[in-house]
Coordinates of C-alpha atoms in Angstrom, one line a residue:
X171 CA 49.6 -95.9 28.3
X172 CA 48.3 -94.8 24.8
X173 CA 47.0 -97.1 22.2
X174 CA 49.0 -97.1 18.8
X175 CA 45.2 -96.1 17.5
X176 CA 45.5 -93.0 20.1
X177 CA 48.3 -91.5 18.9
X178 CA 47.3 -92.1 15.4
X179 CA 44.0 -90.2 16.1
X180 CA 46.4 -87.5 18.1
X181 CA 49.0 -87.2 15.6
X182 CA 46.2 -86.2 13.2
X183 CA 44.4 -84.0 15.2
X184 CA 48.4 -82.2 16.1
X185 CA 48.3 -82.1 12.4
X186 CA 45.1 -80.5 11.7
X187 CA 44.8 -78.5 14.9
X188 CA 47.8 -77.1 15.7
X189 CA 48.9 -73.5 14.8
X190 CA 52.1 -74.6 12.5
X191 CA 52.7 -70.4 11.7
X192 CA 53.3 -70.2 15.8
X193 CA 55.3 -73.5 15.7
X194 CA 57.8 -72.1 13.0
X195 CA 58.1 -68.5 15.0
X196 CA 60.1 -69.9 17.6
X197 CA 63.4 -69.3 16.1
X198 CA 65.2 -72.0 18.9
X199 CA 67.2 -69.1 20.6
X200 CA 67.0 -69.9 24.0
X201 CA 65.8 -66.1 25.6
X202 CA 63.4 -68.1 27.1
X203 CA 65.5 -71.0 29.2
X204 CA 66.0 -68.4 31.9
X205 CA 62.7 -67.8 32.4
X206 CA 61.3 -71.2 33.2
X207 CA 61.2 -73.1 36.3
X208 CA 60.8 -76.3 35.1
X209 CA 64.0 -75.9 32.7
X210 CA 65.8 -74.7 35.9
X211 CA 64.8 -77.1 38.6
X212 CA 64.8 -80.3 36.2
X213 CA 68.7 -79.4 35.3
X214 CA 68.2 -78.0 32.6
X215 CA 67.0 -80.5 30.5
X216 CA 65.4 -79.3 27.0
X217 CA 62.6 -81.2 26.8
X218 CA 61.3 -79.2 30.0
X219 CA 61.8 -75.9 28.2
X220 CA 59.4 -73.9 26.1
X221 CA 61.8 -74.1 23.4
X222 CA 62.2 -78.2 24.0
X223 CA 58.3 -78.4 24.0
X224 CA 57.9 -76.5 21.1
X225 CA 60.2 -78.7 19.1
X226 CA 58.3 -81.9 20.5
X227 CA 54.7 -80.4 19.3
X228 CA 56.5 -79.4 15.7
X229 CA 57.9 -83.0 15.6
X230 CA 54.6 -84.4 16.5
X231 CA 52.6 -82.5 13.5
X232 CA 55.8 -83.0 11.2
X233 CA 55.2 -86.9 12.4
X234 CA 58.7 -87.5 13.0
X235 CA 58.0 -88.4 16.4
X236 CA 54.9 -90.2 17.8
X237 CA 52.9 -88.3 20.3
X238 CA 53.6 -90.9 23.1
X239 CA 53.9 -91.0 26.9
X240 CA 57.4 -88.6 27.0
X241 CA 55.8 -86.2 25.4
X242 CA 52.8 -85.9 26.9
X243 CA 54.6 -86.4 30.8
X244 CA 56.8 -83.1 28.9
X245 CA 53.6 -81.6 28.4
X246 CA 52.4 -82.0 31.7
X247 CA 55.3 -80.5 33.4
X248 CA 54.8 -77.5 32.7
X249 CA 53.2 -74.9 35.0
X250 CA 51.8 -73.0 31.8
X251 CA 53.1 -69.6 33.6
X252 CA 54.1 -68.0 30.1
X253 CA 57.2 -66.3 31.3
X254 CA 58.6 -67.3 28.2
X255 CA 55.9 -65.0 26.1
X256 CA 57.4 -61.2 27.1
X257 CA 60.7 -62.4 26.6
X258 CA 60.2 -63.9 23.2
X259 CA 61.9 -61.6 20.2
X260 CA 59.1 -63.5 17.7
X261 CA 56.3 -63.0 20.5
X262 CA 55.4 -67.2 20.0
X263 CA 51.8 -67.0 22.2
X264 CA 53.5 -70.4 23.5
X265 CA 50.6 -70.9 26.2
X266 CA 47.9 -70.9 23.3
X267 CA 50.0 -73.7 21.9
X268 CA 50.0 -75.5 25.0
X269 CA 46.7 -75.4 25.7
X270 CA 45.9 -76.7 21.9
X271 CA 48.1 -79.6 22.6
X272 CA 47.1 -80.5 26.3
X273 CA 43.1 -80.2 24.6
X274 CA 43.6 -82.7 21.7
X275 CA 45.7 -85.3 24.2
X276 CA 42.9 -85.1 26.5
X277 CA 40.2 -85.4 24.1
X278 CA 42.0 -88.7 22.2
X279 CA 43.4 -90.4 25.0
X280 CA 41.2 -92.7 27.3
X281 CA 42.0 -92.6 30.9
X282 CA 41.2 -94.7 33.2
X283 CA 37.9 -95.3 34.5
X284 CA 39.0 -93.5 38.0
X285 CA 40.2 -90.6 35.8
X286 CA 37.6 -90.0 33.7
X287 CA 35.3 -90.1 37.0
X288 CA 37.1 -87.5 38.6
X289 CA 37.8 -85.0 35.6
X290 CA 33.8 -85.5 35.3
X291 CA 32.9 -84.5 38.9
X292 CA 35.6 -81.8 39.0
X293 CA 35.1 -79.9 35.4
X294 CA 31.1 -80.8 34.3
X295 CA 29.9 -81.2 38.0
X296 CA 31.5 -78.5 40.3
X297 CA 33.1 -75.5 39.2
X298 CA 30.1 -74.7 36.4
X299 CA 28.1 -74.3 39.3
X300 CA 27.9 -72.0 41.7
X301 CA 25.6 -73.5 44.4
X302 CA 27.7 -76.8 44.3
X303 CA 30.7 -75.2 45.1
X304 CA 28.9 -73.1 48.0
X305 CA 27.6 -76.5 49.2
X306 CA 30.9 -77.8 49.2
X307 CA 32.4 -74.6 51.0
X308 CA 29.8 -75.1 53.3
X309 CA 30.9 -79.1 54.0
X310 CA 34.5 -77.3 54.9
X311 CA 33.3 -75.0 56.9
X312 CA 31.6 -77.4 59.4
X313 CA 34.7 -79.7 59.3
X314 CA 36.1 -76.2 60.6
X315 CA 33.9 -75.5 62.9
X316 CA 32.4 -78.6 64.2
X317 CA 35.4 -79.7 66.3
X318 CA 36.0 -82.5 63.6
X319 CA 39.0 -80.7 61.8
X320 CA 40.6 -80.5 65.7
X321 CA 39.6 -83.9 65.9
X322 CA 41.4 -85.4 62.8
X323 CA 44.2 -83.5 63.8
X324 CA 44.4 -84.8 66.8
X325 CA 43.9 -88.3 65.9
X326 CA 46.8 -87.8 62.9
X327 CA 44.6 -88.9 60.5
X328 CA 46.0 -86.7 58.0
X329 CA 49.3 -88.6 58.0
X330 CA 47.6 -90.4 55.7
X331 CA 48.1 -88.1 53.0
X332 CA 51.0 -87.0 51.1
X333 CA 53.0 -84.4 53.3
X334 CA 52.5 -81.4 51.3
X335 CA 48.1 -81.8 50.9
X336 CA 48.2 -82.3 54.9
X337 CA 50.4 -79.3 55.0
X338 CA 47.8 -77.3 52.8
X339 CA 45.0 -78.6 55.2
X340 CA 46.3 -76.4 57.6
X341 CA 46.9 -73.2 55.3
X342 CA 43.3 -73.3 53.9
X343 CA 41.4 -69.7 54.9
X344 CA 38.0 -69.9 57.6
X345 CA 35.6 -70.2 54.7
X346 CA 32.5 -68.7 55.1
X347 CA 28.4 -70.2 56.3
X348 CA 25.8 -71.1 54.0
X349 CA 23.8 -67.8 54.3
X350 CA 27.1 -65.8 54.2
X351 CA 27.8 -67.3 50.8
X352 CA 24.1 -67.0 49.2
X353 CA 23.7 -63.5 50.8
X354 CA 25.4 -62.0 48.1
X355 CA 25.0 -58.3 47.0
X356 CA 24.2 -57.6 43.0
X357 CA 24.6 -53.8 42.9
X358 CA 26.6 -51.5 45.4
X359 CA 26.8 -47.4 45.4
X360 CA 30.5 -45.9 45.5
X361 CA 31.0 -44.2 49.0
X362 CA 32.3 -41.3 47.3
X363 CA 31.7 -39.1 44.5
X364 CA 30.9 -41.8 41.3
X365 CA 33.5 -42.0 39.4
X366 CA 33.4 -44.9 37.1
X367 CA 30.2 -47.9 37.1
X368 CA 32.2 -50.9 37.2
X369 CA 30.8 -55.1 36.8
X370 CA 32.9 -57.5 38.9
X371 CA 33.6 -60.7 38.1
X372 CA 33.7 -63.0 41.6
X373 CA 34.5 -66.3 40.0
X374 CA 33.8 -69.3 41.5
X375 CA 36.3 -70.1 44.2
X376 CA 37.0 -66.3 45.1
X377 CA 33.0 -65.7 46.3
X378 CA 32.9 -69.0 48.0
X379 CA 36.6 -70.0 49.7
X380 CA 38.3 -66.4 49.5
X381 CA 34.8 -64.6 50.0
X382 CA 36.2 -62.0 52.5
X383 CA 38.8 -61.3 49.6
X384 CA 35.8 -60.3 47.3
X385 CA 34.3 -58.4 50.0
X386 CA 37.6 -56.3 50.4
X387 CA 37.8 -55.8 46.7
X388 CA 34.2 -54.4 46.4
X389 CA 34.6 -52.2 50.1
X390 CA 37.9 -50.6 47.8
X391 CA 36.3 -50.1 44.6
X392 CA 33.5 -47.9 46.3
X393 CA 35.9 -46.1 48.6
X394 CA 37.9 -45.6 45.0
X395 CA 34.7 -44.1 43.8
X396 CA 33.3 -46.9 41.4
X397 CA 29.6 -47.4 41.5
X398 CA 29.5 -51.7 41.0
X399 CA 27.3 -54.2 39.6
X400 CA 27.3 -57.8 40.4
X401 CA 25.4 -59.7 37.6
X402 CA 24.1 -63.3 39.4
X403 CA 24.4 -65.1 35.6
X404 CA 28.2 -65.2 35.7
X405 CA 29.8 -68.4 36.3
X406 CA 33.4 -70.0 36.5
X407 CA 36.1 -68.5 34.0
X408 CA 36.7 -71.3 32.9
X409 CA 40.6 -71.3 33.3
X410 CA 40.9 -74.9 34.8
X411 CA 39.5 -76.3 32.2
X412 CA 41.4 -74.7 29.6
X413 CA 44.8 -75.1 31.0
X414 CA 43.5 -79.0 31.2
X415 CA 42.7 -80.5 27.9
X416 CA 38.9 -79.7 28.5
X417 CA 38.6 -76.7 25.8
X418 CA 35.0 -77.2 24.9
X419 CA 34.1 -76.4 28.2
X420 CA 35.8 -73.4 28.8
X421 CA 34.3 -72.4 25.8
X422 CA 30.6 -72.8 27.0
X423 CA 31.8 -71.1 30.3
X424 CA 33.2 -68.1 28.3
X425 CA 29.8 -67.9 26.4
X426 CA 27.8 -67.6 29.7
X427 CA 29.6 -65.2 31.0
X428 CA 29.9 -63.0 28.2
X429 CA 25.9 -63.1 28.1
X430 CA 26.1 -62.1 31.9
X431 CA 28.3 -58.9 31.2
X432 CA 27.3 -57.6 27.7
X433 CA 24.5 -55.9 28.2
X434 CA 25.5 -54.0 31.1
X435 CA 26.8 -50.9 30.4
X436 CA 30.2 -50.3 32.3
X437 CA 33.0 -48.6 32.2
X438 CA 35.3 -52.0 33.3
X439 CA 35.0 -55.5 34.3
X440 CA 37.4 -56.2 37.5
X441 CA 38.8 -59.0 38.1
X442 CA 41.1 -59.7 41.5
X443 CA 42.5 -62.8 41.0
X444 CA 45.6 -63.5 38.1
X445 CA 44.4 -66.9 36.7
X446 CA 41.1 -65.8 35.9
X447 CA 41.4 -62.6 34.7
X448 CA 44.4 -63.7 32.3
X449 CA 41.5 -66.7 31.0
X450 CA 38.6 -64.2 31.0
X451 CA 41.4 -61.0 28.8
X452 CA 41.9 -64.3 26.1
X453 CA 37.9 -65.3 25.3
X454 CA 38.6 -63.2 22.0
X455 CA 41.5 -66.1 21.1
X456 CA 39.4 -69.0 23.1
X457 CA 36.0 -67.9 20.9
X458 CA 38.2 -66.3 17.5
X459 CA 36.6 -69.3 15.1
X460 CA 33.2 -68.9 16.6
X461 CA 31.6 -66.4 14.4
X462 CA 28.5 -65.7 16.4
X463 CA 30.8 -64.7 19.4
X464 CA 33.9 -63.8 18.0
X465 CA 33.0 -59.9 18.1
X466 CA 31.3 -60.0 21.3
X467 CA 34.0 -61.8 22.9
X468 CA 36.3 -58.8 21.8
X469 CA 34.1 -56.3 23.3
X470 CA 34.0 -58.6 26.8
X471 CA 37.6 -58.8 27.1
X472 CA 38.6 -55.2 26.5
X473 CA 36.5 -54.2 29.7
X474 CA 38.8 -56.5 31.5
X475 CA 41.1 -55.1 34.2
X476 CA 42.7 -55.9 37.3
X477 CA 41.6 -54.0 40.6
X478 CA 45.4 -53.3 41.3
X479 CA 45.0 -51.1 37.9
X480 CA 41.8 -49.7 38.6
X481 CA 42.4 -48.6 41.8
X482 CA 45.9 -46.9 40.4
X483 CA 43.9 -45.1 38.0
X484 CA 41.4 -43.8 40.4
X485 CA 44.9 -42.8 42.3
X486 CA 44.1 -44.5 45.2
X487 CA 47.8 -44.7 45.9
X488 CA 47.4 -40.9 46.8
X489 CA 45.2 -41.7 49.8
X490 CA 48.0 -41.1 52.3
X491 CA 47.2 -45.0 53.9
X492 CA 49.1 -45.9 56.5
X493 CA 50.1 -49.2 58.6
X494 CA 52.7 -50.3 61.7
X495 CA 56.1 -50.8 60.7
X496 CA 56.3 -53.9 58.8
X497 CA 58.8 -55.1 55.7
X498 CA 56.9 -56.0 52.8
X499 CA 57.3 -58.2 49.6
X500 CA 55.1 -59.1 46.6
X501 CA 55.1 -61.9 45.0
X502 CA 53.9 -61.6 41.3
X503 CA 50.9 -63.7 40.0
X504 CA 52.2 -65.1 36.6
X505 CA 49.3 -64.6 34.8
X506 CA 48.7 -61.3 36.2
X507 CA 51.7 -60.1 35.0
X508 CA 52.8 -62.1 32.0
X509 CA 49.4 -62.0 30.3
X510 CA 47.4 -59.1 31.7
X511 CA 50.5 -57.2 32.0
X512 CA 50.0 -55.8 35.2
X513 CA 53.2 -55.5 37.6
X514 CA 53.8 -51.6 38.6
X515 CA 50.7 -51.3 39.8
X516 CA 50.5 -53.7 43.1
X517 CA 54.0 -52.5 43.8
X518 CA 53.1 -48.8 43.6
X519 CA 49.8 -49.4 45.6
X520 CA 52.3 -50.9 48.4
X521 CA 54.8 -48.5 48.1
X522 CA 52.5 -45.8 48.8
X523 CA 51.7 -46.9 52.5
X524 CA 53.3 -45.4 55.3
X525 CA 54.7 -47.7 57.6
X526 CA 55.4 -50.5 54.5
X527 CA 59.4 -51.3 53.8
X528 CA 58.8 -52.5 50.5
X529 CA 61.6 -54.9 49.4
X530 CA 61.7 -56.6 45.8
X531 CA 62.8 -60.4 46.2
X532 CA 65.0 -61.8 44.1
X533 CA 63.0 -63.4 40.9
X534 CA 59.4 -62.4 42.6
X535 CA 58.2 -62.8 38.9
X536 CA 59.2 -66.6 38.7
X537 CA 55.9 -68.9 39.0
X538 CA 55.8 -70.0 42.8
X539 CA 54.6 -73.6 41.7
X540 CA 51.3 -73.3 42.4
X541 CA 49.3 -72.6 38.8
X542 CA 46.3 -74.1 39.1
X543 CA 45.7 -77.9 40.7
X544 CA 49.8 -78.1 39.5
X545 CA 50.9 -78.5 43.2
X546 CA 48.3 -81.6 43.6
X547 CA 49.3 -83.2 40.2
X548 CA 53.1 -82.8 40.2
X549 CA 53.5 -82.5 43.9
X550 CA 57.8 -83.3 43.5
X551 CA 58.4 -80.1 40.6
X552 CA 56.2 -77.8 42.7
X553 CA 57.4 -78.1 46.3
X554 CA 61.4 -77.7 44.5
X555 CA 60.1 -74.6 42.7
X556 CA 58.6 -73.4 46.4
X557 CA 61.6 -74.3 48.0
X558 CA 64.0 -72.1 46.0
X559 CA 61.0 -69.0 46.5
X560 CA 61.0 -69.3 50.2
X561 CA 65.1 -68.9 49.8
X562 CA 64.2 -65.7 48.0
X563 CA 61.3 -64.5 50.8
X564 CA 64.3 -65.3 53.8
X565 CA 66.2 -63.3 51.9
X566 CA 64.7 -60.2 51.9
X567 CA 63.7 -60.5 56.0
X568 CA 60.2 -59.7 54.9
X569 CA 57.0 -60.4 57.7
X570 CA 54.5 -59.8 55.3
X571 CA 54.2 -61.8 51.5
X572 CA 51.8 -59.9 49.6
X573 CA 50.0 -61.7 46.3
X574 CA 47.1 -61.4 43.8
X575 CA 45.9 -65.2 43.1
X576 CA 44.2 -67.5 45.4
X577 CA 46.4 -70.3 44.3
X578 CA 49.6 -68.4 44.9
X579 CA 48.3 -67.2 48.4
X580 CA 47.8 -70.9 49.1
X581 CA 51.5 -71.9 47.9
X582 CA 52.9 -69.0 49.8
X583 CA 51.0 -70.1 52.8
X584 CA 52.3 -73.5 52.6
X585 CA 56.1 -72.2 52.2
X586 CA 55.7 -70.5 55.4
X587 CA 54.4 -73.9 57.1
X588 CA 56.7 -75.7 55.3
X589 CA 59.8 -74.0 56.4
X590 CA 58.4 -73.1 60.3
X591 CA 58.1 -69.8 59.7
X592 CA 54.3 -68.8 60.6
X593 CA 55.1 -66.9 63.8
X594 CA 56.8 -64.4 62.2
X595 CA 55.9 -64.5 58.2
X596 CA 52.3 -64.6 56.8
X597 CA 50.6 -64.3 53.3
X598 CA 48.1 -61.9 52.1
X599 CA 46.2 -61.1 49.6
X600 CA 46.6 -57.7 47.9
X601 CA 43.0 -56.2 48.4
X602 CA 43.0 -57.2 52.1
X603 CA 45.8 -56.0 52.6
X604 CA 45.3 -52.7 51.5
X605 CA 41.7 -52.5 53.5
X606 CA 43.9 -53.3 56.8
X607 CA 45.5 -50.1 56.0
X608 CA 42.3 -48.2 55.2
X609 CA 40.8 -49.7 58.5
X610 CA 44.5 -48.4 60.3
X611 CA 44.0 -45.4 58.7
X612 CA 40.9 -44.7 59.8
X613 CA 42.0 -45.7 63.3
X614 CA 44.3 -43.4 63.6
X615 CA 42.3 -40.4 62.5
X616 CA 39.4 -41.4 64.2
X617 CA 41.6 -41.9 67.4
X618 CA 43.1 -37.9 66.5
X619 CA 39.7 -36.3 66.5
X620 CA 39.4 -38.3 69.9
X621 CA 42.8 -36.3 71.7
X622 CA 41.4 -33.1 70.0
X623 CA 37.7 -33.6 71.4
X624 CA 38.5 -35.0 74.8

């Protein structure tokens, strides 16, 4: 519960904070109620709509409401995946709103002392640093290995937890060793003729927990051509803490990393994971009052680019690829396609292996309910939204789910648990994906020469 001196100090800061030019664009015309889950799965109640939230954050700043505990549990609910943006006639940048908002309630509000130790450990003491979250990594991957994950299994000691985390205990990838994850390459020649020199971003989670992912992405961007550097100072995006009232942070996080990548002369910075590169394309809005880094976030950000796009532009699609017989669907990575704009591509990349039955599913651009640590904080809203994808995925028969996020791997990974389908369906990353059918490919040449020869 807030303090009547809390929502004083957070009415004031809505007041002086808040961007009331973007509040007044939203004209109240509903294009965007179709587009959001939470409006959809909660009944359509208002107050869970972009339109509804919008009207709560104007009445807040206009103080005819106070900033109290419905609006910030409205707040809260929603998955921030800015469908509502490429709908919008008056183009309200409603998750830089959001994120405003969600900032100056997290900053003015005092949470409990269990809170406050936990946002501390998670935002100031883990993700800013790299070695921690290896050494954590590392911690998983002896639970993995030792026999002691078998062993808690075994014992049902994870019927302890709510049913979806022990669920997602049993999705999570084999995560690498401790020398895996700190033998790390910082420069790589492309295979083929050099096309482009290209920096890649890694992130924190995708070069510890999803390293193999990062290794596929760099194995394509050579075979694509793309000579690629690997700067050691980069650091988390910052995303999670931006999407979580913790602005300041992400703001420091932006600043490293823009030192990391300025001064190093390429063509593109790739990103292959949605959330961050969507965080990493907005450090010119994040850093627009900062006038040391204002410009030099503007030059950072238009480097950015997705390796699905890259890859399309070095017409990798043209490759001839090919895999066994399989029906394919993609499910779209919200912030990969509402805020980097990037859709065609993946699907054209897919489409252009043989062997792949490539079948749309039915809303594939509505969020899957994962966005960020949403599925651990509102558990209920996000297994309903991942309930009505998994409909979708049955729908179209497919054996393969193909995505471009970490966290929407994970959620699509724990539909398939969730509704026993894991003999049959599995989820996959984009970039690994598309190595399997480099690897196949290969194969089957390699296996050609072989008949000719013998």
């Amino acid at each position: 519960m807030t303090t009547v001196k809390e929502r004083e100090k957070i009415q004031q800061q809505f007041q002086e904070r808040m961007n009331e030019d973007e509040l007044l664009n939203c004209m109240r015309c509903g294009f965007c109620l179709p587009t959001c889950p939470t409006y959809i799965e909660s009944g359509f109640q208002e107050s869970h709509s972009p339109r509804g939230r919008i009207a709560l954050m104007k009445a807040v700043v206009d103080g005819l409401i106070e900033p109290d505990e419905d609006v910030e549990r409205s707040l809260n609910m929603c998955l921030g995946c800015r469908a509502c943006e490429p709908v919008c006639p008056s183009g309200v940048r409603y998750g830089h709103l959001l994120e405003e908002a969600r900032d100056i309630i997290a900053q003015n509000k005092k949470h409990p002392l269990f809170v406050r130790i936990i946002r501390k450990m998670v935002f100031n003491g883990l993700f800013p640093h790299q070695n921690r979250m290896r050494m954590l990594t590392a911690l998983l991957g002896f639970y993995q290995r030792s026999g002691l994950q078998s062993l808690v299994r075994r014992l049902g000691i994870l019927n302890i937890l709510p049913k979806h985390l022990a669920t997602m205990e049993k999705v999570l990838p084999n995560v690498p060793t401790w020398k895996e994850m700190n033998d790390r390459p910082q420069h790589l020649a492309p295979e083929e003729t050099k096309k482009r020199r290209v920096a890649f971003f890694t992130g924190c989670l995708m070069d510890t927990m999803f390293m193999e992912t990062n290794d596929a992405t760099m194995k394509l961007l050579q075979l694509a051509g793309c000579e690629i550097v690997i700067p050691p100072g980069q650091t988390c995006c910052g995303a999670l803490h931006g999407h979580s009232g913790e602005k300041n942070d992400a703001k420091e996080l932006a600043k490293r990393n823009i030192e990391a990548f300025e001064q190093l002369n390429v063509d593109y910075i790739i990103t292959n994971a949605g959330g961050c590169g969507a965080f990493l394309i907005e450090y010119d809005h994040l850093l627009k009052d900062d006038p040391h880094w204002a410009e030099r976030a503007k030059a950072f950000t238009a480097k950015i680019k997705d390796i699905s796009a890259i890859l399309v532009e070095m017409e990798f699609h043209k490759k001839g690829l090919s895999l066994p017989e399989q029906i394919v669907t993609y499910q779209d990575s919200c912030h990969l396609r509402n805020v980097m704009k990037t859709a065609h591509e993946p699907r054209l990349l897919l489409q252009s292996i043989e062997g792949v039955e490539f079948r749309e599913m039915k809303d594939a651009d509505r969020c899957c309910g994962s966005a960020g640590i949403y599925n651990i904080v509102q558990p209920d809203m996000s297994m309903q939204i991942l309930d009505y994808k998994m409909e979708q995925v049955k729908k179209t028969k497919a054996t393969t789910i193909v995505t471009a996020n970490p966290g929407c791997l994970l959620q699509m990974k724990l539909g398939i648990e969730r509704e026993g389908l894991s003999e049959h369906v599995r989820a996959v990353h984009i970039v690994d994906f598309l190595l399997e059918a480099v690897k196949a490919s290969q194969q089957q040449t390699n296996n050609q020469i072989q008949k000719k020869t013998g």
